[in-house]
Coordinates of C-alpha atoms in Angstrom, one line a residue:
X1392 CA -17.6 -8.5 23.3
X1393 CA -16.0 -5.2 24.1
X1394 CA -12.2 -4.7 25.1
X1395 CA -11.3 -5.1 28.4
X1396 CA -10.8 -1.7 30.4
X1397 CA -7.5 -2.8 31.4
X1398 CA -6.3 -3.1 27.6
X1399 CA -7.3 0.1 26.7
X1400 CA -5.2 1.7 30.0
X1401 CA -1.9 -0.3 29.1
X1402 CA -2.1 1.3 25.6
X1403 CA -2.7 4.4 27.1
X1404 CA -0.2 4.2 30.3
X1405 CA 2.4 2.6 27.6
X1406 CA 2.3 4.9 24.4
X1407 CA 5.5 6.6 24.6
X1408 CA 7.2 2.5 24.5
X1409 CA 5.4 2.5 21.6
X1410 CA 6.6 5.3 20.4
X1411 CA 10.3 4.1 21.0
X1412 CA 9.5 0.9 19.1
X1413 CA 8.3 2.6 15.9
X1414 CA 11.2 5.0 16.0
X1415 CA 13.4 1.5 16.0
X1416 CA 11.8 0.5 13.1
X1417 CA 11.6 3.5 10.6
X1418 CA 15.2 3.4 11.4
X1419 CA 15.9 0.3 9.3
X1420 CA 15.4 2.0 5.8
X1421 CA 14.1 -1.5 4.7
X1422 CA 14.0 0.2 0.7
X1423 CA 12.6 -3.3 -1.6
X1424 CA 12.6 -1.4 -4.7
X1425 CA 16.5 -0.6 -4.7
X1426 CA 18.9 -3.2 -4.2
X1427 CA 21.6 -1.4 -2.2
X1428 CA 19.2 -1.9 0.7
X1429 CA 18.0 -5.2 0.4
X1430 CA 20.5 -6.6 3.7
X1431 CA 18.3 -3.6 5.7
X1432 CA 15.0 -5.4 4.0
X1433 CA 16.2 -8.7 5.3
X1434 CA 17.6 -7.1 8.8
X1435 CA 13.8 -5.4 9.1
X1436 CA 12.2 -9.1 8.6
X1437 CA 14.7 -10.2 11.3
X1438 CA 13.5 -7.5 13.7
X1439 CA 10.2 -8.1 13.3
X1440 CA 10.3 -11.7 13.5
X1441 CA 12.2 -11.6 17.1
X1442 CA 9.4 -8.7 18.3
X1443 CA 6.8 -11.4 17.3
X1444 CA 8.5 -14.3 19.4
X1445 CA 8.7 -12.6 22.2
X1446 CA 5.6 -11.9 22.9
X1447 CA 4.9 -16.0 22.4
X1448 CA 4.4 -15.8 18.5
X1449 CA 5.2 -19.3 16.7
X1450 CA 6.9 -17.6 13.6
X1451 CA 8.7 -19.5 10.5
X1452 CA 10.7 -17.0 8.0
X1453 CA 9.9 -18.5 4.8
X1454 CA 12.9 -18.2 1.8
X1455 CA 10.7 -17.0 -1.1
X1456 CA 13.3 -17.8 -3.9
X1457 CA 15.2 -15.0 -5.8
X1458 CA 14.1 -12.5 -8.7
X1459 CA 15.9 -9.9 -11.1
X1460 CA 16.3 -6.1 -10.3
X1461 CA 18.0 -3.6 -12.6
X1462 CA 19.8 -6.5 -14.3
X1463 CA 20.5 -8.0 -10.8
X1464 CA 19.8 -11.1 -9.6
X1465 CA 18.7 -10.6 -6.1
X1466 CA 17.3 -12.9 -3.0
X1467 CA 13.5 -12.1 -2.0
X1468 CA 13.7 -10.8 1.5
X1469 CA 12.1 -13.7 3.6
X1470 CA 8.4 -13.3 4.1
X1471 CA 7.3 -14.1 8.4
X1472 CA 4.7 -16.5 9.0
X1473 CA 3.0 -16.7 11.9
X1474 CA 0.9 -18.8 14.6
X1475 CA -0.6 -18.0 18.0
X1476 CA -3.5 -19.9 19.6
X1477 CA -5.0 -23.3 18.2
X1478 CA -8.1 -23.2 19.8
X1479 CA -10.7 -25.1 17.7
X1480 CA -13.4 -23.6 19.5
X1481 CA -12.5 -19.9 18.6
X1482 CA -12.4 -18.2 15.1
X1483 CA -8.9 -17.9 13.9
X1484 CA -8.0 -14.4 11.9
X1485 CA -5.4 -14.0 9.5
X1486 CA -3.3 -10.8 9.9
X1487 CA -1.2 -9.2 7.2
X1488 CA 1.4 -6.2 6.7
X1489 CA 4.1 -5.0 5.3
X1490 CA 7.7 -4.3 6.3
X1491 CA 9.3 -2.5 3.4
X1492 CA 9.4 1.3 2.8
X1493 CA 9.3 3.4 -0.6
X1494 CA 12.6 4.8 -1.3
X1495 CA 13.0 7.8 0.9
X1496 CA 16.1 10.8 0.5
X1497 CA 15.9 14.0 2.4
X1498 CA 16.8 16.1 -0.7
X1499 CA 13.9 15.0 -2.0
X1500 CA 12.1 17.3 0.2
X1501 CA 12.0 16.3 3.6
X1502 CA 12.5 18.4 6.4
X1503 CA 14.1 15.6 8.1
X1504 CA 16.2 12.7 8.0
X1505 CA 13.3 10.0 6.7
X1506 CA 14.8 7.3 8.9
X1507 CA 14.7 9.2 11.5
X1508 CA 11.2 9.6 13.6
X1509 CA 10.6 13.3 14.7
X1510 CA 8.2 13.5 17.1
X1511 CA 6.5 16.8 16.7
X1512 CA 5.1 19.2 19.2
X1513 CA 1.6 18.6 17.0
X1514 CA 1.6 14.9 17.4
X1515 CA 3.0 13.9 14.1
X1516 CA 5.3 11.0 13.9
X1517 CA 7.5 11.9 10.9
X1518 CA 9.1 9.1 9.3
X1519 CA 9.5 6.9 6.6
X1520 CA 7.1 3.4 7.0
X1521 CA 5.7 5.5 9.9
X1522 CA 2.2 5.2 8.6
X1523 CA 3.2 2.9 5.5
X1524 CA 2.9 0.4 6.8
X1525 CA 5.4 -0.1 10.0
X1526 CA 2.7 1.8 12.5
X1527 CA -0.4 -0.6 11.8
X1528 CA 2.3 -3.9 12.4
X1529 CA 3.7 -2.2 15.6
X1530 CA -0.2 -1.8 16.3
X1531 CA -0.7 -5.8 16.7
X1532 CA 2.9 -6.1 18.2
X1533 CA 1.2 -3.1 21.1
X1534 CA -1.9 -5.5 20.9
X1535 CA 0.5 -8.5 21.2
X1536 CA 2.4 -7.2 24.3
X1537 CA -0.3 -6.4 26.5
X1538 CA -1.8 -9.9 25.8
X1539 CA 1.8 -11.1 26.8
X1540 CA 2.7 -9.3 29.9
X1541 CA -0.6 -9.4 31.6
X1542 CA -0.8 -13.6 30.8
X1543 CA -4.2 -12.8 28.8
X1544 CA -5.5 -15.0 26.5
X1545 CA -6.5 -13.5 23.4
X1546 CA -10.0 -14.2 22.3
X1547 CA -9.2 -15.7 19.0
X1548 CA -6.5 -17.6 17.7
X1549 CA -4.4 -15.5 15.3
X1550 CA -1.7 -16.4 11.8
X1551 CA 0.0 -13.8 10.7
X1552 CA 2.1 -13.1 7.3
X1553 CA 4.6 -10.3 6.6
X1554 CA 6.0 -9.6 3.8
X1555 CA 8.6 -7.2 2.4
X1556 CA 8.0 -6.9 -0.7
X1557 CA 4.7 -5.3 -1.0
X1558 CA 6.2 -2.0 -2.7
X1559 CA 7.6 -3.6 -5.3
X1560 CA 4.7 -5.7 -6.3
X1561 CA 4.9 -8.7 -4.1
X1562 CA 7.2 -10.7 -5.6
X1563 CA 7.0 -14.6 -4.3
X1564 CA 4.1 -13.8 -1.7
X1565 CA 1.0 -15.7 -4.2
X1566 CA 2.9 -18.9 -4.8
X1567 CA 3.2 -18.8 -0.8
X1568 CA -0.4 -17.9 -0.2
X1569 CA -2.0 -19.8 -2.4
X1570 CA 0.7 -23.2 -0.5
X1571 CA -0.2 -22.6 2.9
X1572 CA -3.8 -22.4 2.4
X1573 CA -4.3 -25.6 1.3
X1574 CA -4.5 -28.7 4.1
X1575 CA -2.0 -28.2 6.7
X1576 CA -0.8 -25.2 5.4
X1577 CA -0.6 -22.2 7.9
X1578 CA -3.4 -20.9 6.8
X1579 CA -5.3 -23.8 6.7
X1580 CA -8.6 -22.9 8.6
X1581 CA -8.7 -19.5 8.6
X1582 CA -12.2 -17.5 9.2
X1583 CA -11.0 -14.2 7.9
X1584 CA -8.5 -11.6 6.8
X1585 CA -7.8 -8.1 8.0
X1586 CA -5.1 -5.7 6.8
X1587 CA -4.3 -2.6 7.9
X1588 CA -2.2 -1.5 5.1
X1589 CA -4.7 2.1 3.8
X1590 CA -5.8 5.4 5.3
X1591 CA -9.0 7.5 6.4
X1592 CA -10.8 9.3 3.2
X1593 CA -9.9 13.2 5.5
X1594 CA -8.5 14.0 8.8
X1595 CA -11.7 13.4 10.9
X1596 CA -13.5 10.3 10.0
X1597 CA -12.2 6.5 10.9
X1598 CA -13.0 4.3 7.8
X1599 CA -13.7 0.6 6.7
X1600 CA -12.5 -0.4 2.9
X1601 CA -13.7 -2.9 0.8
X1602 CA -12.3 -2.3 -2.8
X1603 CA -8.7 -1.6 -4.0
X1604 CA -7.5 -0.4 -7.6
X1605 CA -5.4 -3.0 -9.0
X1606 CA -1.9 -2.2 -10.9
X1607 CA 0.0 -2.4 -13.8
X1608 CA 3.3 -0.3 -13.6
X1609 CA 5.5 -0.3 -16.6
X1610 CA 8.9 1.1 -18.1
X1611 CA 9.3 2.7 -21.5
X1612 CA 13.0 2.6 -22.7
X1613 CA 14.1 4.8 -25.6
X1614 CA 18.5 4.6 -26.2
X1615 CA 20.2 5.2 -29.4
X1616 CA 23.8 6.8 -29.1
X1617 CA 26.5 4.7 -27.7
X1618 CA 27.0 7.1 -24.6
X1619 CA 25.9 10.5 -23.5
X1620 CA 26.2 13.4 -26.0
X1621 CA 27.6 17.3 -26.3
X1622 CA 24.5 19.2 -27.3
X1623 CA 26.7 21.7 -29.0
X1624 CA 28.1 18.7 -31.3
X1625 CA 24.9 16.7 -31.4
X1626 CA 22.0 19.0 -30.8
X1627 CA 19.6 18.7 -34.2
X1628 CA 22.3 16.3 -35.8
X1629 CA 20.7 13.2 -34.1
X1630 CA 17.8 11.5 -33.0
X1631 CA 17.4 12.6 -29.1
X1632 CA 16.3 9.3 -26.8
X1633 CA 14.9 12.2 -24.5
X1634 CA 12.9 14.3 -27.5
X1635 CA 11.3 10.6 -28.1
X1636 CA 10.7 9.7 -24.5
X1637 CA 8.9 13.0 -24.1
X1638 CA 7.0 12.4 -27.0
X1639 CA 5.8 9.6 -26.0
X1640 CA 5.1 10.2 -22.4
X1641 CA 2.8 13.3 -23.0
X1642 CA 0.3 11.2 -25.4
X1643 CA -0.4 8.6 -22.2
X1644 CA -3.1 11.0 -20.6
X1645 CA -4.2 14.2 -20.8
X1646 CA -4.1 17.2 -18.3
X1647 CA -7.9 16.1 -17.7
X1648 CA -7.1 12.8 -16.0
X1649 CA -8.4 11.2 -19.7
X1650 CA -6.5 7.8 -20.3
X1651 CA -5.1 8.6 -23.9
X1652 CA -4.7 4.3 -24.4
X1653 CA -7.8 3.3 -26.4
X1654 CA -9.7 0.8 -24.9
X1655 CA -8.0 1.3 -21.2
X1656 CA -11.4 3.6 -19.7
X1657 CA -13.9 2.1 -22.1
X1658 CA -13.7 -1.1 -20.3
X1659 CA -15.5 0.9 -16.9
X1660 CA -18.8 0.9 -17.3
X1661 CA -20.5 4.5 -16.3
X1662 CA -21.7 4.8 -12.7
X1663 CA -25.3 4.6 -12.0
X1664 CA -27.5 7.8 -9.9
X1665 CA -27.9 5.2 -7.3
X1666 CA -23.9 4.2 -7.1
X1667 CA -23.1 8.3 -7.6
X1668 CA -25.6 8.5 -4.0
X1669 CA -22.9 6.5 -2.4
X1670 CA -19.9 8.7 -2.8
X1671 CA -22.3 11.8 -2.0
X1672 CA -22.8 10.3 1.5
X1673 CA -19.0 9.9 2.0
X1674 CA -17.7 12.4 4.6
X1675 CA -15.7 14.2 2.2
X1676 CA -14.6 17.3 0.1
X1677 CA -13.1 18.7 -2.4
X1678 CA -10.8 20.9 0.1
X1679 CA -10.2 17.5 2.0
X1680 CA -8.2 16.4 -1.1
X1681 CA -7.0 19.8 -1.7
X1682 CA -5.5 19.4 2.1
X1683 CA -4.2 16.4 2.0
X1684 CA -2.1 17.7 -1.5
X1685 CA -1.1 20.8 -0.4
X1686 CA -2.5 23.1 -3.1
X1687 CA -5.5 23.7 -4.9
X1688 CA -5.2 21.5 -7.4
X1689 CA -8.3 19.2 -7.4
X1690 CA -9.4 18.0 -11.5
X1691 CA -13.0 19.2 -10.3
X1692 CA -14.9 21.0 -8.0
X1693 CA -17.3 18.3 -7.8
X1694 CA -17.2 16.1 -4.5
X1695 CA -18.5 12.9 -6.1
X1696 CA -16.2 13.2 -9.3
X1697 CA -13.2 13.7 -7.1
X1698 CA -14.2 10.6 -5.3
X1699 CA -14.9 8.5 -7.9
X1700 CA -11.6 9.5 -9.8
X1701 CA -10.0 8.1 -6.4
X1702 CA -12.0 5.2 -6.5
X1703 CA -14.1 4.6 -9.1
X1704 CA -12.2 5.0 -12.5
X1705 CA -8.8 4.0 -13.2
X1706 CA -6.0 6.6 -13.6
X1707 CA -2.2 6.7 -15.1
X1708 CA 0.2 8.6 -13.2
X1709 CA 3.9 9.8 -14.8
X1710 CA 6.5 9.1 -12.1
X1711 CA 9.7 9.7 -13.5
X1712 CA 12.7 9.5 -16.1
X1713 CA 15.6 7.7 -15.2
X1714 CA 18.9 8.1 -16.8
X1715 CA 18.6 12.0 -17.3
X1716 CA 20.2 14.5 -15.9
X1717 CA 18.6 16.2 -12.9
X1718 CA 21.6 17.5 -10.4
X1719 CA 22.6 20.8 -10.0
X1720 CA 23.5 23.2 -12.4
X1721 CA 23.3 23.2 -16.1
X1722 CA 24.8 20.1 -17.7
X1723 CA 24.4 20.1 -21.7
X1724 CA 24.4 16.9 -22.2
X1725 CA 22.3 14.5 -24.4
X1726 CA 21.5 11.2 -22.2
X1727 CA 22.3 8.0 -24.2
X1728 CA 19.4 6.2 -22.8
X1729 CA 16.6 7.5 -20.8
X1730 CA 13.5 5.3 -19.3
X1731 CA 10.0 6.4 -18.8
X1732 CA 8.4 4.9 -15.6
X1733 CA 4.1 4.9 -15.6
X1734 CA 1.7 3.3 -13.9
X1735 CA -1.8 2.4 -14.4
X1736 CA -4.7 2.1 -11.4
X1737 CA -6.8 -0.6 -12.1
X1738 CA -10.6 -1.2 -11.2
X1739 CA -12.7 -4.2 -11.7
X1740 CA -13.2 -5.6 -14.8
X1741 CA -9.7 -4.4 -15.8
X1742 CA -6.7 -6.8 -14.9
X1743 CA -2.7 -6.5 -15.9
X1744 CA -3.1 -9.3 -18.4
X1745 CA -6.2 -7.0 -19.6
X1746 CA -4.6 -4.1 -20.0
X1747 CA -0.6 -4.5 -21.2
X1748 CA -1.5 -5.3 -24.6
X1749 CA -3.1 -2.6 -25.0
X1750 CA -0.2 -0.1 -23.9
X1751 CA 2.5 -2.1 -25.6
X1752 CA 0.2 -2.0 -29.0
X1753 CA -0.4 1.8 -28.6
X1754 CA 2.9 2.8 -27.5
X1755 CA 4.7 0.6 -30.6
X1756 CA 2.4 2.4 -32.7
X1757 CA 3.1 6.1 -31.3
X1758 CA 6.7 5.0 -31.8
X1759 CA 6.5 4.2 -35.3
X1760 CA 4.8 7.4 -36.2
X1761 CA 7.9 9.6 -34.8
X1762 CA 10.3 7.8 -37.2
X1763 CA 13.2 7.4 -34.8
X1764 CA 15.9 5.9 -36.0
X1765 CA 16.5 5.1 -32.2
X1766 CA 15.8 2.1 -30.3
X1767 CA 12.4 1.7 -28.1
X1768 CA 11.2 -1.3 -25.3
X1769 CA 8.8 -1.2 -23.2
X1770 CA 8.7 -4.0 -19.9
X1771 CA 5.8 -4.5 -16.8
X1772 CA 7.4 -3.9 -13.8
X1773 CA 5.0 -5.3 -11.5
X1774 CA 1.3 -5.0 -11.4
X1775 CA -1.9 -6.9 -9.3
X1776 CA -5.4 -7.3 -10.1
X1777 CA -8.0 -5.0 -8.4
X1778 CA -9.9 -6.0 -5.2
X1779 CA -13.7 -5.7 -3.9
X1780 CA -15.1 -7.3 -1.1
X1781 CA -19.1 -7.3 1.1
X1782 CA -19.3 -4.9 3.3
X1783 CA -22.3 -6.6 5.2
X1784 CA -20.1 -9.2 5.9
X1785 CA -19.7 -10.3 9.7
X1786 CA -16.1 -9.3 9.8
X1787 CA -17.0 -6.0 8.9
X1788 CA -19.8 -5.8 11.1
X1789 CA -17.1 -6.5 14.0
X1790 CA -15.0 -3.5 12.9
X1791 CA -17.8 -1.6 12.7
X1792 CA -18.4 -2.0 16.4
X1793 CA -15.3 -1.3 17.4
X1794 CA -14.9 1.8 15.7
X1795 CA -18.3 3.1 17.4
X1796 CA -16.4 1.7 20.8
X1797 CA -12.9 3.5 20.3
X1798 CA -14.0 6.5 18.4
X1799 CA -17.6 7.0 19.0
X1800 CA -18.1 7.7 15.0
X1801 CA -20.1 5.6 12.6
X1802 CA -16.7 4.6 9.6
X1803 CA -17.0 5.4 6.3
X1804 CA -17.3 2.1 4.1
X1805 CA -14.9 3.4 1.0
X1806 CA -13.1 1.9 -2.0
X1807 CA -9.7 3.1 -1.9
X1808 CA -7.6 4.0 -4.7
X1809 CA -4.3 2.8 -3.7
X1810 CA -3.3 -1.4 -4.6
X1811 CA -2.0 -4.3 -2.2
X1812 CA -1.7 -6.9 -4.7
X1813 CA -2.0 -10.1 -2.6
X1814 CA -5.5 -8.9 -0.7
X1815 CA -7.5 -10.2 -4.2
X1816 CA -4.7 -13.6 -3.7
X1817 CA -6.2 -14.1 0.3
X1818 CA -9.6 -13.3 -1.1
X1819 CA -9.3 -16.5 -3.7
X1820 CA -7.0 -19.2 -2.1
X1821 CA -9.2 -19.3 1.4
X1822 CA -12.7 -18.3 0.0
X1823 CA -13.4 -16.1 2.7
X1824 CA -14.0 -12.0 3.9
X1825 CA -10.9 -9.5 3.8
X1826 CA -11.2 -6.1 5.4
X1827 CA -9.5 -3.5 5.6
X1828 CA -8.8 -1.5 9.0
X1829 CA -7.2 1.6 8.3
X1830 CA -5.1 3.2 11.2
X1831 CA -3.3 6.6 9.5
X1832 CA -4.9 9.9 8.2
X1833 CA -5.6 10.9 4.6
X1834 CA -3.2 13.4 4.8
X1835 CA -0.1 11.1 6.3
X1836 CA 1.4 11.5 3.0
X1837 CA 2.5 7.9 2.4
X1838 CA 5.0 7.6 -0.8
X1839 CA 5.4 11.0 -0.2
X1840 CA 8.2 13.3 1.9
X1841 CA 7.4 14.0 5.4
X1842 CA 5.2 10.7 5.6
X1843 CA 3.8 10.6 9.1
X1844 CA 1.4 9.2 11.7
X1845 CA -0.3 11.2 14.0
X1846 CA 0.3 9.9 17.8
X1847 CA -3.7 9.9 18.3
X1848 CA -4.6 7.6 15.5
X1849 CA -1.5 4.9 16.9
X1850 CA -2.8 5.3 19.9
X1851 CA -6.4 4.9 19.6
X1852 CA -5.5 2.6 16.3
X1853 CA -3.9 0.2 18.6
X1854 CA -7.1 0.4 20.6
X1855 CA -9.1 -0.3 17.5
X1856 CA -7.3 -3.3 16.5
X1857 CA -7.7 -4.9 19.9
X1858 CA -11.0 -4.1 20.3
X1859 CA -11.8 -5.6 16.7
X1860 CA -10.1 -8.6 18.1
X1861 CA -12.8 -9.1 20.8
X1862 CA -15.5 -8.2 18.9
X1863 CA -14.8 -10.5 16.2
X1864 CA -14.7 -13.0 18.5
X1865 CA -18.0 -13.5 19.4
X1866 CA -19.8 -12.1 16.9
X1867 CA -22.3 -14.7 15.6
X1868 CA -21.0 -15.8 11.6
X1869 CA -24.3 -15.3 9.8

């Protein structure tokens, strides 16, 4: 059943609302992974919660317990349930997002204040969470308020769950899941699951996913002095914690993309001709990834490798050292006690449990060989099992429709290389189909400076949700 004309004018007659609302919400730098901003975690949650009840939304925020950051013992920002139509008649959808934001300064390169939307004379809607992932929830809330206002019914009944956690590994959101989808639990009945949490593969074409890459993020930990050391009194009198770190860091992968951890890519099976056919049809390039980086700086000039690399094949990625100096000027000093952070891209049959022993054996092992007389430790961070779901499956034959309706294209189907951990948890605990409904552009930069959304695809986005609502609907379940 397509949209109703009328929704797709309010969208249109009320986008620069919209607009307002999302530059509300990038403005709460709701930051999980650093604990001075867990209260604006928590006050985002809030927010969001009180958006959601206006517009007739049965919501419970549910206390998920506490966990330890950086040595700190720390509450869970709550997670939002929530519950609008009961119709038995009617399919009932289960809707998730997330409400936290990767850590964002502008001297890490942004030409703006990250918590502050900029909306550009190009469209772009630069902010932090603009695309990742506070534009897709303000999508439903946009889907939400025309239902509202106009005393609609929606055509299916909808549960939603929120979390703001999801960048920090969705701490306390299983347990939760895997509770309210048993018997009585808010879940309880549900048909099937879309998130909009991922991007288009380029700039042009909408896309449908059904695989993630999984995670396993660790930290490498290398001290020995008792505090930070002169390099004039120290330098070649000691054993360095940042000579060691280095060492070990650089024998993780090679310039190639190669996974240096033996046993880590031999558990992929190679692809087949008829599996490499599938990435060749993608609409994609190798100067679409090259875009969307800002250089030309692409491991191959192959389409379908580049793609599969993205997809296909795990990867390790080094994202930083803390405890070393990196201000301004030229500080001799020899850090104390530096930490290596890494993380690992899983794909199916590889899992976190799969994979850890095998860094922490090989790691120990590179350790031992450098005969350090300093101290090394190595801890998992957070990690979450890869994700692939059928793509013939009613629920994506819905989506389908309604991107032909709202963009007049035919999607790409696509496995993306990114992770939400608790899509494989909805998968398991309610045995049924979760899709993936991208809104924002491969190039929006998410995790990186100058993240954005461009106006068109919140706009239109919005429109796609709503009309996926309404085709879902009344699709037959076959």
């Amino acid at each position: 059943m397509p949209a109703p004309s009328e929704f797709l004018q309010f969208i249109d007659s009320n986008a620069d609302g919209f607009i307002q609302r999302l530059s509300d919400a990038v403005a709460i730098p709701s930051i999980s992974g650093d604990p001075v901003h867990r209260q604006d975690v928590v006050k985002m949650a809030n927010w969001l919660n009180g958006q959601l009840k206006s517009y007739g939304v049965h919501t419970q925020l549910v206390d998920l317990g506490k966990h330890t950051m950086d040595g700190q013992e720390l509450s869970l920002p709550p997670a939002i349930l929530g519950r609008i139509g009961t119709d038995p008649t009617k399919k009932t959808v289960l809707i998730y997002g997330h409400f936290d934001v990767q850590p964002a300064n502008k001297s890490d390169g942004w030409d703006t204040d990250p918590f502050t939307l900029v909306v550009h004379e190009d469209g772009r809607l630069i902010g932090r969470g603009s695309s990742d992932d506070k534009g897709p929830i303000l999508g439903w809330l946009n889907v939400l308020q025309y239902h509202h206002q106009n005393n609609k019914e929606l055509p299916l009944n909808i549960r939603f769950c929120f979390e703001g956690m999801e960048e920090s590994g969705s701490e306390g959101l299983d347990d939760l899941v895997r509770k309210e989808s048993q018997p009585g639990g808010w879940f309880n009945g549900v048909d099937c699951v879309c998130i909009s949490d991922n991007y288009w593969l380029n700039t042009r074409t909408p896309a449908l996913t059904y695989g993630l890459r999984g995670l396993a993020y660790f930290k490498l930990t290398i001290s020995g002095p008792a505090r930070d050391l002169h390099s004039g009194v120290f330098g070649r009198t000691v054993h360095e914690p940042m000579t060691d770190l280095i060492a070990l860091m650089s024998k993780l992968v090679d310039v190639s993309g190669k996974i240096l951890i033996p046993g880590v890519d031999e558990m992929v099976e190679p692809p087949t001709e008829s599996e490499k056919a599938i990435y060749e049809r993608l609409d994609y390039s190798v100067t679409d990834v090259e875009e969307s980086a800002g250089g030309q700086i692409a491991l191959s000039a192959s389409k379908v490798d580049v793609l599969m690399g993205r997809m296909r094949y795990p990867s390790l990625s080094l994202h930083g050292i803390e405890g070393a100096f990196s201000g301004a000027g030229a500080k001799t000093v020899i850090p104390a006690k530096v930490s290596g952070k890494f993380s690992i891209r899983l794909v199916p049959p590889q899992t976190p449990e799969l994979v850890e022993p095998l860094v922490i054996q090989y790691l120990t092992s590179e350790f031992a060989k450098l005969k350090s007389k300093n101290m090394f430790s190595i801890e998992n961070l957070h990690g979450g099992k890869p994700w692939m779901a059928d793509h013939k499956h009613w629920n994506f034959e819905a989506a389908k429709i309604a991107t032909r309706a709202v963009y007049n294209q035919e999607p790409d189907l696509t496995r993306e290389g990114g992770s939400i951990p608790v899509t494989l948890t909805f998968a398991e605990s309610l045995g049924v189909n979760v899709l993936l409904l991208p809104m924002g552009r491969g190039d929006d930069g998410a995790h990186s400076t100058n993240e954005k959304l461009d106006r068109s695809n919140f706009i239109e986005g919005t429109k796609l949700l709503g009309t996926y609502l309404y085709e879902l609907a009344t699709i037959p379940k076959v």
